PDB file of C-alpha atoms in Angstrom:
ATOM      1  CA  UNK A  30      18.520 -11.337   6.963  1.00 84.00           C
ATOM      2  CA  UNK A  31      16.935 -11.649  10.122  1.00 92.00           C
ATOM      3  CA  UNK A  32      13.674  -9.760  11.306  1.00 94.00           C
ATOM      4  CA  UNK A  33      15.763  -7.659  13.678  1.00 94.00           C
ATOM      5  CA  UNK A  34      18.548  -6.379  10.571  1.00 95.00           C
ATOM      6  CA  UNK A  35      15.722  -5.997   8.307  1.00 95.00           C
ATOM      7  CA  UNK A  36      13.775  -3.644  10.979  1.00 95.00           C
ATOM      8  CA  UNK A  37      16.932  -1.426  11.386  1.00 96.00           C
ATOM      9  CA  UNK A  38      17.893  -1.575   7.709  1.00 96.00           C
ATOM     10  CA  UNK A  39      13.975  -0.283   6.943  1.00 96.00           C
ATOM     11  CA  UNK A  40      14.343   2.308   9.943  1.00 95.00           C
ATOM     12  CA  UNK A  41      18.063   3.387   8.366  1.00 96.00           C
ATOM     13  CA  UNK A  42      16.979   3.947   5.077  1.00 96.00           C
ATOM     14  CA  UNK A  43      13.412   4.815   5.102  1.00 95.00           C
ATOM     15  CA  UNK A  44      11.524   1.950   3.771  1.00 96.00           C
ATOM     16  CA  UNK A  45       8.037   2.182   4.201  1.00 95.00           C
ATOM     17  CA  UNK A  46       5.012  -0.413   3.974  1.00 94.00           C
ATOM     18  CA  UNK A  47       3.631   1.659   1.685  1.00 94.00           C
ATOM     19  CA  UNK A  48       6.840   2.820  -0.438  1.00 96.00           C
ATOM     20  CA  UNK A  49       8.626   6.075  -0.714  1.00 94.00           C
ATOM     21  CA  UNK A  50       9.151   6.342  -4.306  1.00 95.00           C
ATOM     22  CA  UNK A  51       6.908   8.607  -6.318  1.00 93.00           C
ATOM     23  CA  UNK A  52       6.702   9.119 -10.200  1.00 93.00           C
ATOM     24  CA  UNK A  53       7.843  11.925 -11.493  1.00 90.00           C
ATOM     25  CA  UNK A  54       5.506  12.909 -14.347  1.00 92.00           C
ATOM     26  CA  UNK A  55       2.711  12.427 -11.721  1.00 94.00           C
ATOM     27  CA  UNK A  56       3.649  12.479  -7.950  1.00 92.00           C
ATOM     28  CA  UNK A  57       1.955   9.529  -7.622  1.00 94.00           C
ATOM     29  CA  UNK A  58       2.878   6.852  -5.219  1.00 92.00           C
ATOM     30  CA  UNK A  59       4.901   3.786  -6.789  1.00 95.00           C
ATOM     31  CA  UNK A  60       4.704   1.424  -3.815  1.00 95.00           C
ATOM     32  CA  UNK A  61       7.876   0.811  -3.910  1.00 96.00           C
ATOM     33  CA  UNK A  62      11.093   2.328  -2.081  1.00 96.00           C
ATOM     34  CA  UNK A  63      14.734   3.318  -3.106  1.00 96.00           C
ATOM     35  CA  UNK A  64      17.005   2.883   0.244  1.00 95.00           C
ATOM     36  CA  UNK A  65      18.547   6.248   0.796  1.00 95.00           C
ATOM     37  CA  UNK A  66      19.284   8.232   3.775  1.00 94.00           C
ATOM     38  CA  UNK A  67      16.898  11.011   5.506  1.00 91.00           C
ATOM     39  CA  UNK A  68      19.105  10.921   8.509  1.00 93.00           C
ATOM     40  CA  UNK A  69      22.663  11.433   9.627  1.00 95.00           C
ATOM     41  CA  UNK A  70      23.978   7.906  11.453  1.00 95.00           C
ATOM     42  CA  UNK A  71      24.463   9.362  14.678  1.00 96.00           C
ATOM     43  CA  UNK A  72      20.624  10.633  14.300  1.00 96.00           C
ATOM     44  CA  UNK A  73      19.718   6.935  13.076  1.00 96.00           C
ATOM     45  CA  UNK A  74      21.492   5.843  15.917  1.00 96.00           C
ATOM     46  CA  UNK A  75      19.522   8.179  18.602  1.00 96.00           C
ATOM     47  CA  UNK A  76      16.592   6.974  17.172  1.00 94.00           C
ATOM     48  CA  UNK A  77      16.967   3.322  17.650  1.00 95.00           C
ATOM     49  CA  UNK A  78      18.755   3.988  21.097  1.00 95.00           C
ATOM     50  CA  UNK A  79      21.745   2.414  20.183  1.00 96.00           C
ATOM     51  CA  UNK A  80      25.629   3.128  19.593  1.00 95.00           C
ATOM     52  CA  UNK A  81      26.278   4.927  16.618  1.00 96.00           C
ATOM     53  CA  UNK A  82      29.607   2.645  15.499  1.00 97.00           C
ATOM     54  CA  UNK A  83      27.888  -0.114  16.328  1.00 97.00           C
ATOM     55  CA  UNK A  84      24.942   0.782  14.249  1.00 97.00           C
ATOM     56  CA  UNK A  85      27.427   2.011  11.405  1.00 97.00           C
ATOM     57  CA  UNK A  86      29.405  -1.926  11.786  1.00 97.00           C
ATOM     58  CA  UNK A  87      26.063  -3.412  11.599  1.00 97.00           C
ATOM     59  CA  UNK A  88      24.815  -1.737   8.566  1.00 97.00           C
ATOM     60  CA  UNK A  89      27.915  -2.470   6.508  1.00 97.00           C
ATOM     61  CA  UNK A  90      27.465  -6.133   7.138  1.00 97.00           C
ATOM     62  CA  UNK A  91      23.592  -5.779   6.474  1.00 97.00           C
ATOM     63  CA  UNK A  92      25.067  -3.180   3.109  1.00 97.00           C
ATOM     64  CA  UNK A  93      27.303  -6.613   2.247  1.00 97.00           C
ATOM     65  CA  UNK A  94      24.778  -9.169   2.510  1.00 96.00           C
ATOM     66  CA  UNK A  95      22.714  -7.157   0.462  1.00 95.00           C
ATOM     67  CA  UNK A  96      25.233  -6.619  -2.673  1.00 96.00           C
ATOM     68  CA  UNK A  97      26.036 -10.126  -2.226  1.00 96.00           C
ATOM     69  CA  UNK A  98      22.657 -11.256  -2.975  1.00 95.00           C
ATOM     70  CA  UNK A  99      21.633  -8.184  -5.662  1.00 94.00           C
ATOM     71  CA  UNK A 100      25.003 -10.001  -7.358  1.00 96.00           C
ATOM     72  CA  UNK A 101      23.189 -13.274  -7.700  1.00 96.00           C
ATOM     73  CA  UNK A 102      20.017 -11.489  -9.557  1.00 94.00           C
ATOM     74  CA  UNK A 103      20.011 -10.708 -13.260  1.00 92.00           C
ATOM     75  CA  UNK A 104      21.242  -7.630 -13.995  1.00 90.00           C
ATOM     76  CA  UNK A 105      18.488  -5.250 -15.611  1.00 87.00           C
ATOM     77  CA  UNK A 106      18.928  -3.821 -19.523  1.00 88.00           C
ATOM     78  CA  UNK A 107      21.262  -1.468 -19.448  1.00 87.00           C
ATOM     79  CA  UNK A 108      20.024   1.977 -21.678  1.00 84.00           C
ATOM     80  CA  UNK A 109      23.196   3.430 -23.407  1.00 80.00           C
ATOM     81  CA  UNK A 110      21.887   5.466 -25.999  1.00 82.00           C
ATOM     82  CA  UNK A 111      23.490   8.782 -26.308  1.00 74.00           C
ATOM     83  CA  UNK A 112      20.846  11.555 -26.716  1.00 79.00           C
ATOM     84  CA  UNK A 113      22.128  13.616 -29.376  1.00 85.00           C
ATOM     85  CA  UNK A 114      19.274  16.868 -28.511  1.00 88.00           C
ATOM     86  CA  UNK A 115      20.799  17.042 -25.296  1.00 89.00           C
ATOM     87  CA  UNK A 116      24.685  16.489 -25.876  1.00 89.00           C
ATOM     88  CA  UNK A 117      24.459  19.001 -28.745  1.00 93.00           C
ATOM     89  CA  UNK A 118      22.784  21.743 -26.129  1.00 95.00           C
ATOM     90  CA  UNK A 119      25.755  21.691 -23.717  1.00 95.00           C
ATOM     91  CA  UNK A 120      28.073  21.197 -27.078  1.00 96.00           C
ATOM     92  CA  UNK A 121      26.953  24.737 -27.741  1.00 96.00           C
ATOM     93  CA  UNK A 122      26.461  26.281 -24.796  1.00 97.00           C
ATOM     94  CA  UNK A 123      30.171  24.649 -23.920  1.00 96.00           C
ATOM     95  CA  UNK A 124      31.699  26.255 -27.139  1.00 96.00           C
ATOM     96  CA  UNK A 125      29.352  29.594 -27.080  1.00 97.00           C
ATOM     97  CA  UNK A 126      30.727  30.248 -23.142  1.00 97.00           C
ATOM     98  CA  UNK A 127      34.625  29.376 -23.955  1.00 96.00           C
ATOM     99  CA  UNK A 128      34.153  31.982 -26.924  1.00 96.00           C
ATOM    100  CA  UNK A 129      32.949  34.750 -24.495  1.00 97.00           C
ATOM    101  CA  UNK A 130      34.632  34.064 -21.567  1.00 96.00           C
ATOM    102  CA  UNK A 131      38.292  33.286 -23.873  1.00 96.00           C
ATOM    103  CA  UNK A 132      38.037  29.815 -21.566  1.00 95.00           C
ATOM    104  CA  UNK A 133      39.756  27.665 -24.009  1.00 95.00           C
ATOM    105  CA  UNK A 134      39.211  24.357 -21.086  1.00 96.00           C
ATOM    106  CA  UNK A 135      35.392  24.975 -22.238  1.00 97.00           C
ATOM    107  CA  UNK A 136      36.363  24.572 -26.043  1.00 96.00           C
ATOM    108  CA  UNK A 137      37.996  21.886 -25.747  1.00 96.00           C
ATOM    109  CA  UNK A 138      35.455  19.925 -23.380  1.00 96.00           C
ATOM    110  CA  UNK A 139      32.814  21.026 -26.156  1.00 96.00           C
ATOM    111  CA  UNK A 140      35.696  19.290 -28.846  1.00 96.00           C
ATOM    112  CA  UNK A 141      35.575  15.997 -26.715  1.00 95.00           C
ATOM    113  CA  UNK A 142      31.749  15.994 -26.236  1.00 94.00           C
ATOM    114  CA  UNK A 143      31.287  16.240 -30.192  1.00 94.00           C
ATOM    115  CA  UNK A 144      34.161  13.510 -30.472  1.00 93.00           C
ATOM    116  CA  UNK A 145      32.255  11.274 -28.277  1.00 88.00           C
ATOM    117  CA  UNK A 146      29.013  11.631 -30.269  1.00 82.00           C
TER     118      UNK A 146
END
């Protein structure tokens, strides 16, 4: 990607120098960034003073030479525990709510939950 894409891509989806990712526990700054919109693209496109359908054409090729190269990384652990504490919380509050309400949709979603763990 040239310097020009990678400028546009950073202005599109608010990469900064100095990251805009914080930690959760703490707040504190991570360094690094997660691309995600702040802006609409026809505000993106104001801002950079050009075409908004043009901008939107150019960041889907920028989007696909991106995912083209993420594909040719190795793909990070994947974490697919299922955390029983939590399940069983909306188990109950699932089955507790269908009782009271006579919902029987919420029963059975609380039936397919415990199923699943």
């Amino acid at each position: 990607m040239g310097e020009e894409d990678a400028a546009t891509a950073a202005e599109v989806w608010n990469v900064t120098a100095g990251g805009n990712f914080h930690e959760e526990a703490t707040g504190r700054a991570t360094g690094a960034n997660v691309l995600h919109l702040t802006e609409t693209m026809k505000g993106s496109a104001m801002a950079l003073g050009t075409d908004e359908r043009e901008l939107a054409t150019r960041m889907e090729d920028i989007r696909e030479r991106l995912l083209e190269a993420r594909s040719r990384r190795v793909r990070p652990g994947l974490d697919d525990k299922v955390l029983t504490d939590w399940n069983g919380l909306m188990i109950a509050a699932l089955a507790k709510a269908g009782a009271a309400m006579g919902e029987p949709s919420y029963i059975e979603a609380a039936r397919r939950a415990t199923a699943f763990i």
